[in-house]
Amino acid sequence: MSGPQLPAAVIFDVDGLLIDTETCDFESWRALHEHHRLPLSLEDYCQSAGLYGSWDGMYDVLAGRCGESAETLRAWREPRFRRLVEERLQPSNELTALLGLLKDSGIPRGIASSSDADWVDWLLRGLGIHQEFAAVATGGEVALRKPAPDLYLLAAARLGVDPAGSVALEDSVHGLQSARAAGLGVIAIPNSVSIHQDLSEAHAQAAHFGEIDLELLGRVRRLAGGGPAA
């Protein structure tokens, strides 16, 4: 009996997936609001998770409410956000195991992130996994960031694979919309922020990397149209 049909590649998001920067971001935004005696609920914040540049509007809104400039608010929050991320810069055992499984199975790994290249490089090197990825596509290299398909198309092209035969791992609604628009199968792995988003467009969901195996990857590839139904 043959095993599952393997995907041509597995392409990972970074922020909120490889490391839960979304929770760090929310915590720093909530601290900033509390500093100005203003509330910020997770439900109000979570709609911006995974959407590059959404913080500019958030700074402007808060500036209008508290009377400080957006630049002052940014200078208060961003060092706190970075410190929170630094405290979490360690890959989970489940991520390490999945990367090993993909490598042993001969499945190429790539990155498709809306974030800027210097931030992505800092995270990957801080996690000690930069060498695991044969191709990295970051936001400054494409005309449109997620939810547009550009980043996944670029990552697949650099890997030399068909997007329709590949699988994306994403944590947010904007990311999974990007991957689906590019033709990939998508497994959503929500974090404590993005779990409040509607991730129903994903072909499958997993609670953590440890739930992803070759059978699930093959099934998602088939559901996306990248392989035979049986």
mmCIF file of N, CA and C in Angstrom, residues 102-151:
data_model
loop_
_atom_site.group_PDB
_atom_site.id
_atom_site.type_symbol
_atom_site.label_atom_id
_atom_site.label_comp_id
_atom_site.label_asym_id
_atom_site.label_seq_id
_atom_site.Cartn_x
_atom_site.Cartn_y
_atom_site.Cartn_z
ATOM 1 N N LEU A 102 10.100 16.903 7.773
ATOM 2 C CA LEU A 102 10.087 17.394 6.400
ATOM 3 C C LEU A 102 11.439 17.190 5.722
ATOM 4 N N LYS A 103 12.503 17.468 6.440
ATOM 5 C CA LYS A 103 13.847 17.288 5.884
ATOM 6 C C LYS A 103 14.107 15.819 5.567
ATOM 7 N N ASP A 104 13.781 14.933 6.500
ATOM 8 C CA ASP A 104 14.012 13.502 6.296
ATOM 9 C C ASP A 104 13.169 12.960 5.150
ATOM 10 N N SER A 105 12.014 13.589 4.900
ATOM 11 C CA SER A 105 11.118 13.142 3.834
ATOM 12 C C SER A 105 11.434 13.787 2.491
ATOM 13 N N GLY A 106 12.440 14.649 2.464
ATOM 14 C CA GLY A 106 12.846 15.289 1.215
ATOM 15 C C GLY A 106 11.902 16.376 0.745
ATOM 16 N N ILE A 107 11.142 16.972 1.661
ATOM 17 C CA ILE A 107 10.181 18.022 1.300
ATOM 18 C C ILE A 107 10.841 19.383 1.505
ATOM 19 N N PRO A 108 10.978 20.188 0.448
ATOM 20 C CA PRO A 108 11.585 21.513 0.595
ATOM 21 C C PRO A 108 10.752 22.407 1.510
ATOM 22 N N ARG A 109 11.447 23.284 2.227
ATOM 23 C CA ARG A 109 10.789 24.212 3.138
ATOM 24 C C ARG A 109 11.090 25.647 2.709
ATOM 25 N N GLY A 110 10.072 26.489 2.778
ATOM 26 C CA GLY A 110 10.257 27.890 2.435
ATOM 27 C C GLY A 110 9.539 28.797 3.420
ATOM 28 N N ILE A 111 9.771 30.087 3.253
ATOM 29 C CA ILE A 111 9.173 31.124 4.096
ATOM 30 C C ILE A 111 8.446 32.122 3.203
ATOM 31 N N ALA A 112 7.236 32.511 3.614
ATOM 32 C CA ALA A 112 6.500 33.596 2.958
ATOM 33 C C ALA A 112 5.967 34.495 4.061
ATOM 34 N N SER A 113 6.605 35.652 4.255
ATOM 35 C CA SER A 113 6.254 36.544 5.353
ATOM 36 C C SER A 113 6.057 37.961 4.860
ATOM 37 N N SER A 114 4.979 38.596 5.303
ATOM 38 C CA SER A 114 4.737 40.000 4.970
ATOM 39 C C SER A 114 5.713 40.937 5.667
ATOM 40 N N SER A 115 6.385 40.461 6.683
ATOM 41 C CA SER A 115 7.310 41.315 7.433
ATOM 42 C C SER A 115 8.536 41.652 6.592
ATOM 43 N N ASP A 116 9.263 42.662 7.036
ATOM 44 C CA ASP A 116 10.464 43.082 6.321
ATOM 45 C C ASP A 116 11.589 42.074 6.528
ATOM 46 N N ALA A 117 12.539 42.082 5.596
ATOM 47 C CA ALA A 117 13.588 41.067 5.572
ATOM 48 C C ALA A 117 14.445 41.066 6.831
ATOM 49 N N ASP A 118 14.784 42.257 7.356
ATOM 50 C CA ASP A 118 15.654 42.293 8.531
ATOM 51 C C ASP A 118 14.974 41.691 9.756
ATOM 52 N N TRP A 119 13.665 41.906 9.891
ATOM 53 C CA TRP A 119 12.922 41.337 11.014
ATOM 54 C C TRP A 119 12.818 39.823 10.882
ATOM 55 N N VAL A 120 12.519 39.343 9.686
ATOM 56 C CA VAL A 120 12.416 37.902 9.458
ATOM 57 C C VAL A 120 13.753 37.228 9.714
ATOM 58 N N ASP A 121 14.830 37.822 9.234
ATOM 59 C CA ASP A 121 16.161 37.244 9.450
ATOM 60 C C ASP A 121 16.500 37.205 10.934
ATOM 61 N N TRP A 122 16.159 38.274 11.661
ATOM 62 C CA TRP A 122 16.428 38.312 13.099
ATOM 63 C C TRP A 122 15.677 37.203 13.830
ATOM 64 N N LEU A 123 14.428 36.990 13.456
ATOM 65 C CA LEU A 123 13.643 35.941 14.102
ATOM 66 C C LEU A 123 14.170 34.552 13.766
ATOM 67 N N LEU A 124 14.442 34.301 12.493
ATOM 68 C CA LEU A 124 14.904 32.969 12.095
ATOM 69 C C LEU A 124 16.257 32.643 12.725
ATOM 70 N N ARG A 125 17.138 33.609 12.761
ATOM 71 C CA ARG A 125 18.445 33.372 13.376
ATOM 72 C C ARG A 125 18.332 33.276 14.894
ATOM 73 N N GLY A 126 17.451 34.068 15.483
ATOM 74 C CA GLY A 126 17.241 33.957 16.917
ATOM 75 C C GLY A 126 16.677 32.611 17.319
ATOM 76 N N LEU A 127 15.825 32.052 16.460
ATOM 77 C CA LEU A 127 15.277 30.711 16.701
ATOM 78 C C LEU A 127 16.271 29.619 16.352
ATOM 79 N N GLY A 128 17.325 29.973 15.606
ATOM 80 C CA GLY A 128 18.331 28.988 15.212
ATOM 81 C C GLY A 128 17.874 28.050 14.111
ATOM 82 N N ILE A 129 16.940 28.507 13.252
ATOM 83 C CA ILE A 129 16.393 27.626 12.221
ATOM 84 C C ILE A 129 16.524 28.222 10.820
ATOM 85 N N HIS A 130 17.306 29.273 10.654
ATOM 86 C CA HIS A 130 17.405 29.920 9.344
ATOM 87 C C HIS A 130 17.918 28.963 8.276
ATOM 88 N N GLN A 131 18.744 28.004 8.666
ATOM 89 C CA GLN A 131 19.327 27.082 7.703
ATOM 90 C C GLN A 131 18.334 26.035 7.212
ATOM 91 N N GLU A 132 17.163 25.960 7.823
ATOM 92 C CA GLU A 132 16.170 24.954 7.461
ATOM 93 C C GLU A 132 15.390 25.311 6.192
ATOM 94 N N PHE A 133 15.518 26.558 5.710
ATOM 95 C CA PHE A 133 14.662 27.029 4.636
ATOM 96 C C PHE A 133 15.476 27.352 3.390
ATOM 97 N N ALA A 134 15.075 26.727 2.282
ATOM 98 C CA ALA A 134 15.799 26.907 1.027
ATOM 99 C C ALA A 134 15.414 28.190 0.315
ATOM 100 N N ALA A 135 14.299 28.778 0.675
ATOM 101 C CA ALA A 135 13.857 30.019 0.042
ATOM 102 C C ALA A 135 13.100 30.858 1.056
ATOM 103 N N VAL A 136 13.347 32.159 1.024
ATOM 104 C CA VAL A 136 12.671 33.102 1.911
ATOM 105 C C VAL A 136 12.139 34.252 1.064
ATOM 106 N N ALA A 137 10.850 34.523 1.187
ATOM 107 C CA ALA A 137 10.228 35.652 0.505
ATOM 108 C C ALA A 137 9.655 36.592 1.563
ATOM 109 N N THR A 138 10.024 37.867 1.510
ATOM 110 C CA THR A 138 9.588 38.828 2.518
ATOM 111 C C THR A 138 8.877 40.014 1.862
ATOM 112 N N GLY A 139 8.176 40.768 2.687
ATOM 113 C CA GLY A 139 7.225 41.754 2.197
ATOM 114 C C GLY A 139 7.776 42.810 1.271
ATOM 115 N N GLY A 140 9.015 43.259 1.498
ATOM 116 C CA GLY A 140 9.571 44.305 0.671
ATOM 117 C C GLY A 140 9.902 43.877 -0.743
ATOM 118 N N GLU A 141 9.782 42.579 -1.018
ATOM 119 C CA GLU A 141 10.157 42.059 -2.333
ATOM 120 C C GLU A 141 8.980 41.941 -3.294
ATOM 121 N N VAL A 142 7.782 42.235 -2.850
ATOM 122 C CA VAL A 142 6.598 42.054 -3.695
ATOM 123 C C VAL A 142 5.801 43.347 -3.766
ATOM 124 N N ALA A 143 4.965 43.430 -4.812
ATOM 125 C CA ALA A 143 4.136 44.625 -4.984
ATOM 126 C C ALA A 143 3.050 44.702 -3.924
ATOM 127 N N LEU A 144 2.474 43.546 -3.569
ATOM 128 C CA LEU A 144 1.381 43.498 -2.603
ATOM 129 C C LEU A 144 1.666 42.426 -1.562
ATOM 130 N N ARG A 145 1.529 42.786 -0.293
ATOM 131 C CA ARG A 145 1.712 41.830 0.791
ATOM 132 C C ARG A 145 0.402 41.080 1.032
ATOM 133 N N LYS A 146 0.414 40.157 1.982
ATOM 134 C CA LYS A 146 -0.781 39.387 2.301
ATOM 135 C C LYS A 146 -1.916 40.337 2.694
ATOM 136 N N PRO A 147 -3.149 40.059 2.246
ATOM 137 C CA PRO A 147 -3.686 38.795 1.740
ATOM 138 C C PRO A 147 -3.533 38.551 0.243
ATOM 139 N N ALA A 148 -2.791 39.395 -0.488
ATOM 140 C CA ALA A 148 -2.512 39.122 -1.896
ATOM 141 C C ALA A 148 -1.649 37.864 -2.009
ATOM 142 N N PRO A 149 -1.656 37.179 -3.158
ATOM 143 C CA PRO A 149 -0.922 35.911 -3.298
ATOM 144 C C PRO A 149 0.566 36.057 -3.577
ATOM 145 N N ASP A 150 1.051 37.289 -3.761
ATOM 146 C CA ASP A 150 2.396 37.516 -4.292
ATOM 147 C C ASP A 150 3.498 36.790 -3.525
ATOM 148 N N LEU A 151 3.446 36.837 -2.202
ATOM 149 C CA LEU A 151 4.524 36.254 -1.409
ATOM 150 C C LEU A 151 4.605 34.737 -1.569
#
